[in-house]
CSV table of C-alpha atoms in Angstrom, one decimal:
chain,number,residue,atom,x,y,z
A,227,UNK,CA,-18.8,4.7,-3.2
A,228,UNK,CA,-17.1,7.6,-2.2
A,229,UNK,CA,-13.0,6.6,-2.0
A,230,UNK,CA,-10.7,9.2,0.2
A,231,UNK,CA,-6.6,8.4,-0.6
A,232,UNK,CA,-4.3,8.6,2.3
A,233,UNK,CA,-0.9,8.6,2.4
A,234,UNK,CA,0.9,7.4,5.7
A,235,UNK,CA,4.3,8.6,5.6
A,236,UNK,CA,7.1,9.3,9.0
A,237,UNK,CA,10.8,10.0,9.2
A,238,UNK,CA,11.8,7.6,10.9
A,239,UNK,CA,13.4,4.9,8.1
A,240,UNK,CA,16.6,2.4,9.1
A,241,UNK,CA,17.7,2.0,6.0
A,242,UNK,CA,17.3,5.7,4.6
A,243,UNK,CA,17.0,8.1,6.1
A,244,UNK,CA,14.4,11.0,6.0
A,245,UNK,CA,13.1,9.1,3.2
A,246,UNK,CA,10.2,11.0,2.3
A,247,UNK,CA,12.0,14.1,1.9
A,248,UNK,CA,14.5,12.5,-0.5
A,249,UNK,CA,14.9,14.9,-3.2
A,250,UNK,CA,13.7,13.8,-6.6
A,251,UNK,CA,14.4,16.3,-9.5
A,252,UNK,CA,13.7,19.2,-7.2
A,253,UNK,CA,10.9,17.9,-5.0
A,254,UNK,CA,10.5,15.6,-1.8
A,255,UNK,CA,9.5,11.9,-2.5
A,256,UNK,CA,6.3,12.1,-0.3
A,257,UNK,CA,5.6,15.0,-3.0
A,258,UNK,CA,6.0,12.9,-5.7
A,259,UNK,CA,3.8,10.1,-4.6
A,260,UNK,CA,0.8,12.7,-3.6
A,261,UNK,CA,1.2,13.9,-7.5
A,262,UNK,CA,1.0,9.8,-8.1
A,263,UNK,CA,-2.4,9.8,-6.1
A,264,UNK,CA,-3.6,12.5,-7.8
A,265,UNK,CA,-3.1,11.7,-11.0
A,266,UNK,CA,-5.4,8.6,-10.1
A,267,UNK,CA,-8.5,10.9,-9.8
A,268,UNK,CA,-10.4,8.4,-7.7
A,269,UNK,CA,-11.0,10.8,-4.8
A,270,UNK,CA,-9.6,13.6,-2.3
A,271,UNK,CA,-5.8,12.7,-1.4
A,272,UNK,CA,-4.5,13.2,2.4
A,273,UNK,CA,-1.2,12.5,3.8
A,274,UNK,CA,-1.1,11.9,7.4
A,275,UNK,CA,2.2,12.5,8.4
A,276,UNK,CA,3.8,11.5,11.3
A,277,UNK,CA,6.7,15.1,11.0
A,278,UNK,CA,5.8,18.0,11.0
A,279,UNK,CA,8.8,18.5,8.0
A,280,UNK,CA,6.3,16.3,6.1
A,281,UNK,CA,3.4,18.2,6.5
A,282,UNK,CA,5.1,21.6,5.4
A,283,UNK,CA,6.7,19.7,2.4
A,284,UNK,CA,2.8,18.3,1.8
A,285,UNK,CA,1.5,22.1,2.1
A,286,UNK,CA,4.1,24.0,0.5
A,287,UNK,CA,3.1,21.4,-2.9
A,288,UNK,CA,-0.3,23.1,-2.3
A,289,UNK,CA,-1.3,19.3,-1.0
A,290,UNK,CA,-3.8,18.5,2.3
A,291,UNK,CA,-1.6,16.8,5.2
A,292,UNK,CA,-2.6,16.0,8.6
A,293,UNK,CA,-0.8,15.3,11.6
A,294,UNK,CA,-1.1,12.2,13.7
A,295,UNK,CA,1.0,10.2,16.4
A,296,UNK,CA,4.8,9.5,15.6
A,297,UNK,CA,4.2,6.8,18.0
A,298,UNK,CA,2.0,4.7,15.9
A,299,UNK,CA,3.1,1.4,15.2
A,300,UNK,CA,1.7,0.9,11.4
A,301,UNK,CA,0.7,3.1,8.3
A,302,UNK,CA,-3.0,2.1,8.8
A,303,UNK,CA,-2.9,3.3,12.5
A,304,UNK,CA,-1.9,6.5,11.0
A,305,UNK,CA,-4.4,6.6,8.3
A,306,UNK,CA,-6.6,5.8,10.7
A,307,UNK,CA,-6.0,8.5,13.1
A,308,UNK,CA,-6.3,10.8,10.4
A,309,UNK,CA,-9.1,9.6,9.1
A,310,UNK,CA,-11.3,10.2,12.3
A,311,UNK,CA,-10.0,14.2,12.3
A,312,UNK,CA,-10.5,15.2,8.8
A,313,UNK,CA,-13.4,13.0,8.2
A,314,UNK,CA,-15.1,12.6,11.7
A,315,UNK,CA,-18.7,11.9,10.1
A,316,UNK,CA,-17.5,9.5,8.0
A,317,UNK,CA,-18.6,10.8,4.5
A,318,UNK,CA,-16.3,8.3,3.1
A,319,UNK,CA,-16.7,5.1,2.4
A,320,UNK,CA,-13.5,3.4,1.1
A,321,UNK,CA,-10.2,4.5,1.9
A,322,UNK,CA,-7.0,3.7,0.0
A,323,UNK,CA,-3.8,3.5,1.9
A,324,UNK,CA,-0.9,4.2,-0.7
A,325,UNK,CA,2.9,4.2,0.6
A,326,UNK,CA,4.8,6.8,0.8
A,327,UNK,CA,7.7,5.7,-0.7
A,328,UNK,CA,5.7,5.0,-4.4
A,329,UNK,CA,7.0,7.7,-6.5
A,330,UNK,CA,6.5,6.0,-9.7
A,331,UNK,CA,3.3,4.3,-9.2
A,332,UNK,CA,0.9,3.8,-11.7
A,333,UNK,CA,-2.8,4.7,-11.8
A,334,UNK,CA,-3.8,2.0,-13.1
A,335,UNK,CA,-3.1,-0.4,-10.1
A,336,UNK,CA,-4.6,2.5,-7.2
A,337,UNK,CA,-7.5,1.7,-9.6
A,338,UNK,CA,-7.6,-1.5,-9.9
A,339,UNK,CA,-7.2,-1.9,-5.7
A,340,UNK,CA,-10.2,0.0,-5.7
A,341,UNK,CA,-12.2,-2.1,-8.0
A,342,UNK,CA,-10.9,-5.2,-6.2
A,343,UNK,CA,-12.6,-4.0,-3.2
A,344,UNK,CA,-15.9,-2.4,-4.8
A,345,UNK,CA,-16.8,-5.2,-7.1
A,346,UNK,CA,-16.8,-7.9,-4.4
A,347,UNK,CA,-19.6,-6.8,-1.9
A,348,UNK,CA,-18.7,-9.0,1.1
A,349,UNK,CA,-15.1,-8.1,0.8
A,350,UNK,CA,-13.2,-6.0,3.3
A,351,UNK,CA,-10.0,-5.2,1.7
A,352,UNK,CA,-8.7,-4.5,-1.6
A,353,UNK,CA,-5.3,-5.0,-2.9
A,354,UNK,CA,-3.5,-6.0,-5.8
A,355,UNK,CA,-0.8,-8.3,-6.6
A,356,UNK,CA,1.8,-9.0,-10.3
A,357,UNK,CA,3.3,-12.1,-11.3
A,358,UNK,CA,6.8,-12.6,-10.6
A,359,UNK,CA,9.5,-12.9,-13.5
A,360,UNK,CA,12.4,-12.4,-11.8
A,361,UNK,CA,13.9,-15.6,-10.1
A,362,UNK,CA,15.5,-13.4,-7.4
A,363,UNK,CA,12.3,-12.2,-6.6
A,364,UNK,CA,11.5,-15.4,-5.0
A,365,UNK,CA,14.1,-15.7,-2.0
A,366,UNK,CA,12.6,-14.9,1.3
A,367,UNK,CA,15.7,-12.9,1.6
A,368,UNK,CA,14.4,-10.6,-1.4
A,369,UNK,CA,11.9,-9.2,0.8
A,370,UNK,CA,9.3,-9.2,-1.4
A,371,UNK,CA,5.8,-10.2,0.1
A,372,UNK,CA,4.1,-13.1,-1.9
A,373,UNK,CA,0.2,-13.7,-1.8
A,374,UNK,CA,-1.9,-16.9,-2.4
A,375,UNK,CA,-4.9,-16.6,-3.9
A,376,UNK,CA,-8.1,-18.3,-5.1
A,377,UNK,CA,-8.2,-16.9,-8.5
A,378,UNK,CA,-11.6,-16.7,-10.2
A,379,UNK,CA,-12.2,-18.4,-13.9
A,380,UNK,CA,-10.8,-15.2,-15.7
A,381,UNK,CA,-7.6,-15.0,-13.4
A,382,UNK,CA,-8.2,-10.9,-13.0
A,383,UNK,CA,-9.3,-11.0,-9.4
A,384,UNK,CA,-9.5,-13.4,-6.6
A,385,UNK,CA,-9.7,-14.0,-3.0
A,386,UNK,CA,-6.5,-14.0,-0.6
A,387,UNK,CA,-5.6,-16.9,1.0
A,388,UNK,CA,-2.5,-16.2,2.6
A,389,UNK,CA,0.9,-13.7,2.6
A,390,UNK,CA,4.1,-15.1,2.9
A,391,UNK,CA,7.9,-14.0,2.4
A,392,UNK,CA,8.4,-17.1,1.2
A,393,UNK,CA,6.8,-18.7,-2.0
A,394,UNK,CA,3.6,-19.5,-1.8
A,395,UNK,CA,2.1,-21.7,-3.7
A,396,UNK,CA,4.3,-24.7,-3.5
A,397,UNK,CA,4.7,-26.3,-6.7
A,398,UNK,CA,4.0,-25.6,-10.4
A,399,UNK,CA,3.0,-22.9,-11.2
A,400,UNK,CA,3.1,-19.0,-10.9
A,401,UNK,CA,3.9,-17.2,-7.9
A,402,UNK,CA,2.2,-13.2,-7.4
A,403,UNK,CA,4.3,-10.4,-5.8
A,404,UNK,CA,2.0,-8.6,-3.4
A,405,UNK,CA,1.5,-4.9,-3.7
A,406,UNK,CA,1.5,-3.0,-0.9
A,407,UNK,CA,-1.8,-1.2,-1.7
A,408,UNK,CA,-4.7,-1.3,0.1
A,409,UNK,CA,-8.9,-0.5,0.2
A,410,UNK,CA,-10.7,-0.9,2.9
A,411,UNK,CA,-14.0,-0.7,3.9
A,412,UNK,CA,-14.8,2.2,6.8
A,413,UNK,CA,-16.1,-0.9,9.1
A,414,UNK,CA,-13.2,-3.2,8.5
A,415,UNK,CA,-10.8,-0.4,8.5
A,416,UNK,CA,-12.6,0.7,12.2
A,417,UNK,CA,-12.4,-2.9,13.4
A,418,UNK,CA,-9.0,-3.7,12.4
A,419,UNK,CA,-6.9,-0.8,14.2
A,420,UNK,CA,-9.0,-2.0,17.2
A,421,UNK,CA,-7.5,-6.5,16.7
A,422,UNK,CA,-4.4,-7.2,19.0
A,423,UNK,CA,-1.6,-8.6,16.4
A,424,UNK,CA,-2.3,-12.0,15.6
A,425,UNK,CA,0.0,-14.8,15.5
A,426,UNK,CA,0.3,-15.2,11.7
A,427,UNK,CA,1.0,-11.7,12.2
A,428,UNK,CA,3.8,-11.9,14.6
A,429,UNK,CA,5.6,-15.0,12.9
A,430,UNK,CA,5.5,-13.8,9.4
A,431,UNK,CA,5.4,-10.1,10.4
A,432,UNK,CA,3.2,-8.8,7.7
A,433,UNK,CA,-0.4,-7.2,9.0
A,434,UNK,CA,-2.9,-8.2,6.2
A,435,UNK,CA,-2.8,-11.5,8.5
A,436,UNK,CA,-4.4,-10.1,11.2
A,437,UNK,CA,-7.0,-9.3,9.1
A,438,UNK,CA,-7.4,-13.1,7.2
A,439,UNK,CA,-7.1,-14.6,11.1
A,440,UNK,CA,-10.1,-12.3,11.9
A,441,UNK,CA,-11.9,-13.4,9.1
A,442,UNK,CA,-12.0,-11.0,6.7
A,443,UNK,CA,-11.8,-11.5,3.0
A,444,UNK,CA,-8.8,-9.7,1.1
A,445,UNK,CA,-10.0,-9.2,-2.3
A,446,UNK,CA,-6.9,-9.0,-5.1
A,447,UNK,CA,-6.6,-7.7,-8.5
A,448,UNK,CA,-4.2,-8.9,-10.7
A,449,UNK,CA,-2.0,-6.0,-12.5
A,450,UNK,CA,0.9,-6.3,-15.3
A,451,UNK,CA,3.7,-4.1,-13.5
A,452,UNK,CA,5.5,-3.8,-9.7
A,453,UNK,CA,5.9,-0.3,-8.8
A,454,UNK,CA,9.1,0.3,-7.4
A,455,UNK,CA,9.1,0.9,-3.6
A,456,UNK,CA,12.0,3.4,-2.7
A,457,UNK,CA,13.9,2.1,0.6
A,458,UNK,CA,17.5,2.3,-0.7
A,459,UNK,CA,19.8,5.5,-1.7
A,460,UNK,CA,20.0,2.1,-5.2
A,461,UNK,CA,16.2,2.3,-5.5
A,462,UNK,CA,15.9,5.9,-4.9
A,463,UNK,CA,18.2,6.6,-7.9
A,464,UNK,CA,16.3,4.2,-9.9
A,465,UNK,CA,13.6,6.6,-9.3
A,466,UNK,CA,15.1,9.4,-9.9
A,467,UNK,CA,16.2,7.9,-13.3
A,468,UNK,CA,12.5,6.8,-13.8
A,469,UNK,CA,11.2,10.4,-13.2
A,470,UNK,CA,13.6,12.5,-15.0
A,471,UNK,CA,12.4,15.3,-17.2
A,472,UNK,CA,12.6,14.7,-21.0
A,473,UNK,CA,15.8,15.9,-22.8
A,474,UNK,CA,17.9,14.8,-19.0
């Protein structure tokens, strides 16, 4: 296997603004997450940004960004487009989408997506997903994206069944907060950007649908921590709390 990172990352945020350029003890978030992707060592790491003020912030870090369509409608359109200019012979294999607004992520769990997807050799996609402890976490309103899945015997990976906002599994039993991580396979990767949304899609609004509708397995890895995901000026000083230097 030969993994590429990619970062998707764009401006253009509702609830905060300029997001990726939020400053974080000195440096822009997007920054901060490319150090997180580095720190993984699992392969090169690529931002494809969306601004041009995110590409300079990538460069000026001494980091590799390149620029794709503000008009693209998802993060793995973006990676995708980026994909085909840096990498047109396609060298690499398996490419992991990591958000942009991950300043704190773990290496651990980019590893572990990765393993979920090269372990399983008829899976398409990788991802990972943590138990959920806090009762709040539950409420569709939370927004946090729930996934379904058909353990194996050791509970460490499993196939997806289905994403929901809502909790699912009904019943007894223990619910798993999807990360937003992802591996894909070059082919599945190639053949999703080219699926029209599917319905599942549309209703619940979450993408990895589209990909479960077209039959495609979702591999999952089960991890022991939810890395925050910065998308309030709350979160983002969590974050900056999370990340300060020692002695602050």
């Amino acid at each position: 296997m030969n993994p590429i990172l990619m970062i998707p990352a764009r401006l253009a945020s509702s609830r905060l603004p300029n997001k990726p350029l939020a400053d974080i003890h000195g440096v822009p978030m997007i920054v901060q997450v490319l150090r997180r992707a580095l720190e993984a060592d699992a392969g090169p790491v690529v931002v494809a940004a969306g601004d041009q003020a995110i590409a300079d912030a990538i460069t000026d870090a001494g980091g590799r960004a390149v620029m794709t369509d503000p008009a693209l409608p998802s993060g793995t359109d973006r990676i995708h487009q980026a994909l085909g200019k840096i990498d047109p012979d396609g060298k690499h294999d398996v490419i992991v989408n990591i958000q942009g607004d991950l300043p704190v992520l773990e290496t651990k769990t980019v590893r572990a997506t990765i393993e979920a997807l090269t372990r399983m050799p008829d899976a398409d996609w990788g991802t990972a997903a943590c138990a959920i402890n806090e009762p709040d976490d539950l409420d569709p309103a939370s927004g946090v994206n729930k996934v379904a899945t058909a353990w194996e015997p050791d509970g460490l990976f499993g196939r997806a069944l289905y994403f929901s906002k809502h909790p699912v599994p009904w019943g007894e039993g223990e619910v798993f907060h999807h990360i937003g991580l992802y591996s894909y396979r070059r082919a599945a990767l190639d053949r999703f950007v080219t699926l029209p949304p599917s319905p599942l899609e549309i209703r619940e609004r979450l993408e990895q649908l589209r990909a479960l509708e077209a039959g495609m397995r979702i591999e999952v890895a089960r991890v022991e921590t939810i890395p925050l995901g910065v998308d309030t000026q709350r979160q983002l000083d969590q974050a900056r709390a999370l990340l300060a230097p020692s002695g602050e």
